[in-house]
CSV table of C-alpha atoms and ligand atoms in Angstrom, one decimal:
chain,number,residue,atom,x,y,z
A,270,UNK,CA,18.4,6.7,16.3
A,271,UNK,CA,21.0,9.4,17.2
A,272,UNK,CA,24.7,8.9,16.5
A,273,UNK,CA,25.2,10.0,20.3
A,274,UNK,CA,25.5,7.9,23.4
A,275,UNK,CA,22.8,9.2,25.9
A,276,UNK,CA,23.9,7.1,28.6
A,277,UNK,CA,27.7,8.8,28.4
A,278,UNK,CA,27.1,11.9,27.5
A,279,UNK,CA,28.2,14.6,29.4
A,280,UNK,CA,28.4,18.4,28.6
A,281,UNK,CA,29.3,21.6,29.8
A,282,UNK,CA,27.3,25.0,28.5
A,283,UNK,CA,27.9,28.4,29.7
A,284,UNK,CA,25.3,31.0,28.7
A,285,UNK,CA,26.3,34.3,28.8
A,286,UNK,CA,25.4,37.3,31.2
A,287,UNK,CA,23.4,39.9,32.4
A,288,UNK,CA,22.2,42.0,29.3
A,289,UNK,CA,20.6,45.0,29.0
A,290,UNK,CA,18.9,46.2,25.9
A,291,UNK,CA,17.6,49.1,24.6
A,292,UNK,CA,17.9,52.3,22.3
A,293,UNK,CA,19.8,54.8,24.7
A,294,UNK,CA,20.8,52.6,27.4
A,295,UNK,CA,24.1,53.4,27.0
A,296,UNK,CA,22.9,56.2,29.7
A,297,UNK,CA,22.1,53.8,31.9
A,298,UNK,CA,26.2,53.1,32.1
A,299,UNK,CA,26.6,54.7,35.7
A,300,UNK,CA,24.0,52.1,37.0
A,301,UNK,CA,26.0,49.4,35.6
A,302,UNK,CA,29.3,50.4,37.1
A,303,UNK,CA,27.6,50.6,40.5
A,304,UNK,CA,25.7,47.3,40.1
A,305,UNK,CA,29.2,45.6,39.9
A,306,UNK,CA,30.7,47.4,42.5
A,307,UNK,CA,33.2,49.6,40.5
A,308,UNK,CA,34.5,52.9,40.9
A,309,UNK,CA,37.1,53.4,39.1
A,310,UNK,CA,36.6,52.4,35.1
A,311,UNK,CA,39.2,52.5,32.2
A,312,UNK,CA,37.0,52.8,28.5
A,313,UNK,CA,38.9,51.2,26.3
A,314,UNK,CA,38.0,52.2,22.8
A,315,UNK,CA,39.9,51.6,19.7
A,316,UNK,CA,41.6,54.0,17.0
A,317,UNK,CA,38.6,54.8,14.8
A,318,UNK,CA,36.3,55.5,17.7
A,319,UNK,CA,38.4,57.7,20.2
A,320,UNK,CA,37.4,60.8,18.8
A,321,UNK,CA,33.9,60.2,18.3
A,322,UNK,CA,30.5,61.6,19.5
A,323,UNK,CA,29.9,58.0,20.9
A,324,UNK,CA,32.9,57.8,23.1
A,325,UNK,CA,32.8,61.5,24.2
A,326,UNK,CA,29.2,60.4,25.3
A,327,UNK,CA,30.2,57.7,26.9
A,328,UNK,CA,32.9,59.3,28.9
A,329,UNK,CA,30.6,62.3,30.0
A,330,UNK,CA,27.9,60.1,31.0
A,331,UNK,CA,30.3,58.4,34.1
A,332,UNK,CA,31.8,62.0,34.9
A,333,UNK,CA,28.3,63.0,35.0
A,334,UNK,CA,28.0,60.4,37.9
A,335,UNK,CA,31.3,61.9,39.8
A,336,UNK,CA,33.6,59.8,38.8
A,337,UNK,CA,36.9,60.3,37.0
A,338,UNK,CA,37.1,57.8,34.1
A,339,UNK,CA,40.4,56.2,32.5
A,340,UNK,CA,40.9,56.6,28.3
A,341,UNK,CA,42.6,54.5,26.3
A,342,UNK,CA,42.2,54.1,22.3
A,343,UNK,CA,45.7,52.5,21.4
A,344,UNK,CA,43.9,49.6,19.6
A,345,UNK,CA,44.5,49.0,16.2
A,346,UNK,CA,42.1,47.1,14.0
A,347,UNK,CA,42.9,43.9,14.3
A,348,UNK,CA,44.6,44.1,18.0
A,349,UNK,CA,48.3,43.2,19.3
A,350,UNK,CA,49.9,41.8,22.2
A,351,UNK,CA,51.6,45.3,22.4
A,352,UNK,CA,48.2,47.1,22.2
A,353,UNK,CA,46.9,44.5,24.9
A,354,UNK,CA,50.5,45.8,27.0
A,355,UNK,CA,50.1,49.4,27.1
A,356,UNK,CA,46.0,48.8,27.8
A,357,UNK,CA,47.4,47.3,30.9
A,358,UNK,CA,50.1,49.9,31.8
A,359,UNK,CA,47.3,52.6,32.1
A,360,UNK,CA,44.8,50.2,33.6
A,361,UNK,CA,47.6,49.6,36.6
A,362,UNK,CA,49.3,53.0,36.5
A,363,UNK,CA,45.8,54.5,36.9
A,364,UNK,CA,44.4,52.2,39.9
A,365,UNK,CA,41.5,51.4,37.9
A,366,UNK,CA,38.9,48.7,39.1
A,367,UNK,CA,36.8,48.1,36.3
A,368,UNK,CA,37.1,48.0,32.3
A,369,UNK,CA,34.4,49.6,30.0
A,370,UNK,CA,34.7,48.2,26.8
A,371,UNK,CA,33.4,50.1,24.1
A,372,UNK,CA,33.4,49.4,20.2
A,373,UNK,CA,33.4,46.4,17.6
A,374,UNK,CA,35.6,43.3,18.4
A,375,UNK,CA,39.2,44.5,17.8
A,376,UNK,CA,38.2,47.4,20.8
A,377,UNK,CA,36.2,44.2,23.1
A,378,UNK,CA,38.6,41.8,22.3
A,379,UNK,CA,41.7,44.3,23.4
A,380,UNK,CA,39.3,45.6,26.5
A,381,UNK,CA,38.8,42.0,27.5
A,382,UNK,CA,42.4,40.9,27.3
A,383,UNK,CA,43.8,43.9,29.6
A,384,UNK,CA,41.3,43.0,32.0
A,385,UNK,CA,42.1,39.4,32.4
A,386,UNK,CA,46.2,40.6,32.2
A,387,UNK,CA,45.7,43.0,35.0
A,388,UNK,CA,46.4,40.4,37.2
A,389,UNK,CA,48.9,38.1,35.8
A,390,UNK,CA,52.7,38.2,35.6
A,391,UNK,CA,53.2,35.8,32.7
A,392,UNK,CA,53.1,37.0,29.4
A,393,UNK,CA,50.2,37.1,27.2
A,394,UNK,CA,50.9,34.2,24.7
A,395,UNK,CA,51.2,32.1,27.5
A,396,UNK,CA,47.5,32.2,27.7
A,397,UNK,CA,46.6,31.0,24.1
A,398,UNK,CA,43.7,28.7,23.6
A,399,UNK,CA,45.7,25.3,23.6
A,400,UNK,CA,44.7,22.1,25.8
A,401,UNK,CA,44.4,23.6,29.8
A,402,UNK,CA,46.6,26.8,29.5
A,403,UNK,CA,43.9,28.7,30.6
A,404,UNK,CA,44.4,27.3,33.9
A,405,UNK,CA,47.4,29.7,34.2
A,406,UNK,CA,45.5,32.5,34.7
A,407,UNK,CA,45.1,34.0,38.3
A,408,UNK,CA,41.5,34.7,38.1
A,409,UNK,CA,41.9,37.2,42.0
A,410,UNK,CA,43.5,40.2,39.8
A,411,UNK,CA,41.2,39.8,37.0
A,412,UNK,CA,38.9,43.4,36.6
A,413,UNK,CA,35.4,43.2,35.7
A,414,UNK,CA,34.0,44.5,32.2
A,415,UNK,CA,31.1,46.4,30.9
A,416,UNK,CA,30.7,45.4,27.0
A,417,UNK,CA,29.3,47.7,24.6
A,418,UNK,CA,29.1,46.7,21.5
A,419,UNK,CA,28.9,49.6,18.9
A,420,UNK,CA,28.6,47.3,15.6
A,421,UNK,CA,26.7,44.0,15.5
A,422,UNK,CA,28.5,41.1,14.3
A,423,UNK,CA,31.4,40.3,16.1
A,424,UNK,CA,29.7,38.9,19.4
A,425,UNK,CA,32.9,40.0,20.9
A,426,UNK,CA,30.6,41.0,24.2
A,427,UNK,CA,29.4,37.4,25.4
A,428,UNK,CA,32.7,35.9,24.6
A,429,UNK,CA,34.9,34.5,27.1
A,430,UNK,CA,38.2,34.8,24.6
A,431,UNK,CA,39.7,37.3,22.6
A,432,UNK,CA,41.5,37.5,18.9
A,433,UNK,CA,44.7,39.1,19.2
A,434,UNK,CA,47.5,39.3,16.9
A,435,UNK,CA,51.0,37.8,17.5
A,436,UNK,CA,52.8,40.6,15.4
A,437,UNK,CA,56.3,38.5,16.1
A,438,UNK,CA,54.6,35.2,14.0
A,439,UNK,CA,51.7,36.8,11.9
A,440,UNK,CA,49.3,35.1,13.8
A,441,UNK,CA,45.8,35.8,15.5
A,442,UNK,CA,46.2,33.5,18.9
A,443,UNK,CA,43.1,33.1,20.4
A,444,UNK,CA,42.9,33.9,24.6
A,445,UNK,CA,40.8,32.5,26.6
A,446,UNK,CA,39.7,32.4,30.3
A,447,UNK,CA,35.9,31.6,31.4
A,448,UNK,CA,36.5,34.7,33.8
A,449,UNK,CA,36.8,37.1,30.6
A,450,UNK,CA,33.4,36.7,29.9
A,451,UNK,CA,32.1,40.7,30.3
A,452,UNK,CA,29.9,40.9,33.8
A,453,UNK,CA,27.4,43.3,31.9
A,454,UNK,CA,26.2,43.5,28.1
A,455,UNK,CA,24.9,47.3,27.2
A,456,UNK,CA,22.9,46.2,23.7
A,457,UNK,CA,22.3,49.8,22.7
A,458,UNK,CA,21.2,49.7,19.0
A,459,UNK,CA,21.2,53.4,18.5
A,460,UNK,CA,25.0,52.7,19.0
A,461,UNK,CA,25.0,51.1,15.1
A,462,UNK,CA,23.1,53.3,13.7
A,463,UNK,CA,25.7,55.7,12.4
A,464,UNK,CA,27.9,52.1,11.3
A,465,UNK,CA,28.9,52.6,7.4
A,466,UNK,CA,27.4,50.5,5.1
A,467,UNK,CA,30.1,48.2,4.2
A,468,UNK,CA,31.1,47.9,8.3
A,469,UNK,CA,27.3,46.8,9.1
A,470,UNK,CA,27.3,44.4,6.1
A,471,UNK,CA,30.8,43.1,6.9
A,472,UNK,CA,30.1,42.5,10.4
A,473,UNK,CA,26.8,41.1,9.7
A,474,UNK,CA,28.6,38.6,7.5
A,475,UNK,CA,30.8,37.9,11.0
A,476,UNK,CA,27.5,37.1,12.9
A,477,UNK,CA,25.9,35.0,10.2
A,478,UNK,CA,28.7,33.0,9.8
A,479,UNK,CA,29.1,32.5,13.4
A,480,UNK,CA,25.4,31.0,13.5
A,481,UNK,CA,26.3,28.7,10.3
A,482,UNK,CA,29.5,27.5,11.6
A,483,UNK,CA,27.9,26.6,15.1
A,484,UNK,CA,25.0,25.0,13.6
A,485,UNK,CA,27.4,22.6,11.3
A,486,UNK,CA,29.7,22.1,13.7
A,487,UNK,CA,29.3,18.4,15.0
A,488,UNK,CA,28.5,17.8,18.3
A,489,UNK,CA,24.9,17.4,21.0
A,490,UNK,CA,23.9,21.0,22.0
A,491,UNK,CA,20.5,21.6,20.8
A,492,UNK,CA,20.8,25.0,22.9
A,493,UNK,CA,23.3,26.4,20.7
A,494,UNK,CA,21.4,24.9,17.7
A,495,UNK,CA,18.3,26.5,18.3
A,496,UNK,CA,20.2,30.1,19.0
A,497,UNK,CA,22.3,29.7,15.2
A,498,UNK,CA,18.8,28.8,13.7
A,499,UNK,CA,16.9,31.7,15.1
A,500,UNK,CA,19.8,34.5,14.3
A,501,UNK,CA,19.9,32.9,10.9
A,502,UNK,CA,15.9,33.7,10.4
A,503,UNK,CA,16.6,37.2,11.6
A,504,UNK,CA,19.7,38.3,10.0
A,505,UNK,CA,17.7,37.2,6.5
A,506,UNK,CA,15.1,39.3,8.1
A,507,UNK,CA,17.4,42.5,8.7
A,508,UNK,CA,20.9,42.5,7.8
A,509,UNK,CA,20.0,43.6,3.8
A,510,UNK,CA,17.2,46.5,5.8
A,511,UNK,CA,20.2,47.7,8.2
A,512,UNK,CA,22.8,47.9,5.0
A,513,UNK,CA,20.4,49.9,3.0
A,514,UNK,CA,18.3,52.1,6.0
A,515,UNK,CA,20.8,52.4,8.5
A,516,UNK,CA,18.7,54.2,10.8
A,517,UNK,CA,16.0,51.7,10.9
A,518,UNK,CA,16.2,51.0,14.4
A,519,UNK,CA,13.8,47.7,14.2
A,520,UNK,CA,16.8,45.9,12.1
A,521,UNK,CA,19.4,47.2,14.1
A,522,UNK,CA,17.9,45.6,17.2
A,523,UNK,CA,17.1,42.5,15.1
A,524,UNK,CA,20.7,42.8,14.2
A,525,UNK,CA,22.8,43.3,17.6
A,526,UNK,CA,20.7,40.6,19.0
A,527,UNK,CA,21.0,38.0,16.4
A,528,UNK,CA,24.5,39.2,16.6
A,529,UNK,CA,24.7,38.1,20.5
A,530,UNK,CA,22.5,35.3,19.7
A,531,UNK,CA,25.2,33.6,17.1
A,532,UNK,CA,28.2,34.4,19.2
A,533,UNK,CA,26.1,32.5,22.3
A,534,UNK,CA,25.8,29.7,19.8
A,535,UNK,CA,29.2,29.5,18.8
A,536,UNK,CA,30.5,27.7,22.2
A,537,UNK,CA,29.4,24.9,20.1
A,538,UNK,CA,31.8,25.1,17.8
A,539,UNK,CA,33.3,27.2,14.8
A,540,UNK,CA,34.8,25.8,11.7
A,541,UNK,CA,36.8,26.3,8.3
A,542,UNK,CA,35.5,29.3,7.4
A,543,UNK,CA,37.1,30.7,11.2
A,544,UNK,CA,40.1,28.7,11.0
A,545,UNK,CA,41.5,30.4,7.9
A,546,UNK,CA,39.9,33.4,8.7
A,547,UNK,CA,42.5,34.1,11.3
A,548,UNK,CA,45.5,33.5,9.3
A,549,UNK,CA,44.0,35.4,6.6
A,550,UNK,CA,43.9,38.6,8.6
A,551,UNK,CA,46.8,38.5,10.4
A,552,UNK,CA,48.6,38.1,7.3
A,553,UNK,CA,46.8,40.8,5.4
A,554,UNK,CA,45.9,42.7,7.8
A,555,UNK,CA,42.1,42.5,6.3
A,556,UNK,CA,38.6,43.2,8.0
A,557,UNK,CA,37.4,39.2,9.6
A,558,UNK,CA,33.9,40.0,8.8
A,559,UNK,CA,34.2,40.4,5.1
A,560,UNK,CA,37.1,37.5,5.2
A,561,UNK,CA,34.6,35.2,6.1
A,562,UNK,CA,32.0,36.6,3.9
A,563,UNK,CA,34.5,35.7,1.0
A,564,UNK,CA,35.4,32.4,2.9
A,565,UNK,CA,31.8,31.1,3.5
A,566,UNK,CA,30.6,30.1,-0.1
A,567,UNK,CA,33.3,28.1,-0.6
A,568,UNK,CA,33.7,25.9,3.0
A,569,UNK,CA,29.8,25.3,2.9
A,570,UNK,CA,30.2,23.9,-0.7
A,571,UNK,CA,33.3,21.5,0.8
A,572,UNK,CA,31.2,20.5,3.8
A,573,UNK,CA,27.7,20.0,2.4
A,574,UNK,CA,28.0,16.3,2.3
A,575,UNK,CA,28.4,16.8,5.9
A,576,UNK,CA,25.6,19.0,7.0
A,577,UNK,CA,22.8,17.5,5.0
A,578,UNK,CA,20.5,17.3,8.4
A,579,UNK,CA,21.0,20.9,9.3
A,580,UNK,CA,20.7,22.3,5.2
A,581,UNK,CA,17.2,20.8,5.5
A,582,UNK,CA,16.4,22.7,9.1
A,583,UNK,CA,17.3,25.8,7.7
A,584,UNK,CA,16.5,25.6,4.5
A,585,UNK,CA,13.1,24.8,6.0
A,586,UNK,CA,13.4,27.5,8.4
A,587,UNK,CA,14.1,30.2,5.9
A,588,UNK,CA,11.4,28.5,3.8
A,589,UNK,CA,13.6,28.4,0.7
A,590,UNK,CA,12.9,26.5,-2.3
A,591,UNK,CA,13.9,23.7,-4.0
A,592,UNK,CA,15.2,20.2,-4.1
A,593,UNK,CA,18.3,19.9,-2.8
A,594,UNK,CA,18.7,22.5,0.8
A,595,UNK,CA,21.9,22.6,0.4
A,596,UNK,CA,22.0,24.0,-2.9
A,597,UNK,CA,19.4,26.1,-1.8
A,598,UNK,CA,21.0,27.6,1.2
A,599,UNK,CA,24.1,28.5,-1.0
A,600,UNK,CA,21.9,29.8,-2.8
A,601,UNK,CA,20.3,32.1,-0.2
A,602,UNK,CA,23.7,33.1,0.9
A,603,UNK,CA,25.1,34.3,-2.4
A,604,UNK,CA,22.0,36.3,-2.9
A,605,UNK,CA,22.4,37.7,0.5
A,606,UNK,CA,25.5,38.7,-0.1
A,607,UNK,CA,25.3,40.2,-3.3
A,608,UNK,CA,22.5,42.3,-1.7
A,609,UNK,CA,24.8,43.8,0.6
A,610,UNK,CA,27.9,44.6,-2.3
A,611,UNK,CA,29.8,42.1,-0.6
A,612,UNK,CA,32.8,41.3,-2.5
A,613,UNK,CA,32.9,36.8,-3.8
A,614,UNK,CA,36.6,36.7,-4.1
A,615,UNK,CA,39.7,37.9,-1.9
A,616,UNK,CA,41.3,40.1,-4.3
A,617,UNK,CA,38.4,41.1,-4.8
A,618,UNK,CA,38.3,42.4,-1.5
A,619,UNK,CA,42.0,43.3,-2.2
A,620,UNK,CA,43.4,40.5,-0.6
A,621,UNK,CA,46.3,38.9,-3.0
A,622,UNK,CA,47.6,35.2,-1.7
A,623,UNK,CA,50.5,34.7,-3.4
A,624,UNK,CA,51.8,30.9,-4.1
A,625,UNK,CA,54.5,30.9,-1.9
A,626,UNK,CA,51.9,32.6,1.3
A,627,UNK,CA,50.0,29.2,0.9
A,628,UNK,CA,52.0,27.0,2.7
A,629,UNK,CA,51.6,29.0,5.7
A,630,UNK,CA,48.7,29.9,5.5
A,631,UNK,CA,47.5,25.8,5.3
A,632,UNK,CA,49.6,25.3,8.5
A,633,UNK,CA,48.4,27.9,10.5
A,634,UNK,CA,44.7,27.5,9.6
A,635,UNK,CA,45.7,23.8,10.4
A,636,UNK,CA,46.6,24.7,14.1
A,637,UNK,CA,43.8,27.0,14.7
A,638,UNK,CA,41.6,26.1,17.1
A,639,UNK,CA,38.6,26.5,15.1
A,640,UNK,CA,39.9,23.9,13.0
A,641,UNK,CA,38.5,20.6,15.0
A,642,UNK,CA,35.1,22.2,14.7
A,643,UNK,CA,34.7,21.8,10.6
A,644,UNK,CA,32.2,18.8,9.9
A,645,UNK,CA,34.4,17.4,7.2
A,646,UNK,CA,38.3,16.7,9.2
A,647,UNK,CA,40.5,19.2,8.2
A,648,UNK,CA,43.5,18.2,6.2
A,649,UNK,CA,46.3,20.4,4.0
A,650,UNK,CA,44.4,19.1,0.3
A,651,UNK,CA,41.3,20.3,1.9
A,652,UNK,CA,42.1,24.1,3.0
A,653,UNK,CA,44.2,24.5,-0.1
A,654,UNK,CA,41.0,23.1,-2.1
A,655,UNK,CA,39.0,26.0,-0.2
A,656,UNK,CA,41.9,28.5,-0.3
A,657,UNK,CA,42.5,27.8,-4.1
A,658,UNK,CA,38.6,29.0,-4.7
A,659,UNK,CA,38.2,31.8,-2.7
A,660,UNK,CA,41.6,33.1,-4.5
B,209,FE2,FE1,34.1,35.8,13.8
């Protein structure tokens, strides 16, 4: 018998958008605009990636098609209200109808945020991700996006929220509006081939854990379930091939997919290893993808009493070995990990908590959204339990 009430349950899914895949459709960018009407586009890139063959592409490709694109690459790597500000100042200034959004999740999440703030007069934080704020937002000034993702792992593209950093209060609010989900997904994987090792395995991490934190996350939504499990079987199948041959394009297109696939699956739920994620980076100022690399061991270990039913799916799934599938699927995930050189502690990875940080940190993760969707309830012993062992 299932713990849910078939006779009351009611749900509401979104699955995402129109998506286009394929090596070198990134060309096919001028079609795009024209298919959602736009004639005007800002690219929004951020820091790392204004100067770079991929963005001069880009841009050449829609001047190639007559039309006079908008540049913007003020968008640091984990993005600001103030980045999200001056996005819109050019966006307005320049009369443009349409955002491209170009880049991992920092430059998508930033892209996505100045198109939803094009058309509203309150201020950004008014928008966080807290009971019905999103209702604030006047969706008639809103400007369509183009997503382009150029590394695999952040899902950023078929999101309808963005991260971005409260620099004021250290902390990574999370934005969301149904409307910000991007009209039009370009999966080019030729776009992640030139990724650096450490960036594919860190935002690989980002996807996987996506997929494991939707799968635990309690709740009826077989949709999402089945999405988490199949990205899970194909990052095991390509994340360790696209680390060490990054121009093997079949694992990068296993990749960006899964990658979409996991971030689909996640309206389900995320959990611990996301909720102190957030603080984490906003505090350090540290990469989300290897955070929650770090991060994952340690929450699956403090919610495996939980998760028994979905350790044996995917344990199953990934045919591991073995008794227990939960041991077994920590297991798999250490080994993965070390495969890729990903670092098992956070000063490892250079991140130093200090005693007096933890407090805060504990609160903050505590108020995170992500928070309600750990299988095990969140308290303060609990994430300083998991904080204390990722140290
Ligand atoms: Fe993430």
């Amino acid at each position: 018998m299932s713990e849910f009430d078939f006779a009351s349950l009611h749900a509401r899914w979104s699955f995402p958008t129109q998506v286009w895949f394929g090596a070198w459709r990134l060309s096919d960018l001028p079609v795009g605009l024209e298919e959602i009407g736009a004639k005007a586009p800002l690219l929004i890139t951020d820091r790392g990636l204004a100067t770079s063959s991929i963005a001069t592409q880009a841009l050449e490709i829609v001047k190639a098609a007559g039309m006079e694109p908008g540049f913007f690459h003020d968008v640091q790597p984990n993005p600001t209200v103030e980045n999200v500000m001056a996005g819109r100042e050019i966006l307005r200034k320049g009369g443009h109808d349409c955002v491209i959004a170009l880049g991992g999740g920092s430059a998508m999440d930033a892209a996505k945020a100045v198109a939803m703030m094009a058309g509203q007069s309150r201020p950004l934080m008014d928008f966080e991700d807290v009971g019905d704020n999103f209702r604030r937002v006047q969706t008639e000034g809103m400007v369509p996006v183009i997503a382009i993702p150029t590394t695999a792992g952040t899902g950023s593209e078929f999101g309808r929220s963005s991260v971005i950093t409260d620099t004021q209060t250290h902390r990574k609010v999370i934005i969301f509006h149904p409307e910000m989900l991007p009209e039009l997904v370009i999966l080019d994987p030729e776009l992640t081939v030139g990724l650096p090792p450490t960036l594919t395995a860190a935002t690989g991490m980002d996807a996987l854990s996506h997929a494991l934190e939707a799968l635990c996350a309690p709740g009826w939504h077989p949709m999402a379930d089945g999405l988490a499990l199949t990205a899970l079987k194909m990052i095991d199948g390509a994340l360790a091939t696209a680390y060490w041959e990054p121009e093997n394009l079949e694992a990068r297109s296993n990749m960006i997919v899964a990658s979409a696939m996991a971030c689909t699956a996640l309206q389900k739920g995320l959990g611990a290893v996301h909720a102190l994620a957030h603080p984490l980076g906003a505090r350090y100022d540290a990469h989300h993808g290897m955070l929650n690399a770090v991060l994952m061991p340690h929450v699956l270990r403090f919610n495996l009493p939980a998760v028994r039913e979905q350790m044996a799916t995917l344990a199953h799934e990934l045919r591991l070995e073995g008794d227990d599938p939960g041991v077994a699927v920590l297991g798999w995930l250490e080994a993965l990990q070390a495969r890729i050189d990903m670092p098992s502690t956070l000063s490892e990875m250079g991140v130093e908590v200090n005693d007096s940080d933890i407090p805060a940190l504990i609160a903050d993760a505590l108020r995170d959204p992500c928070a309600g969707g750990n299988p095990i309830r969140l308290d303060a012993e609990g994430v300083e339990q998991i904080l204390r062992a990722a140290r």
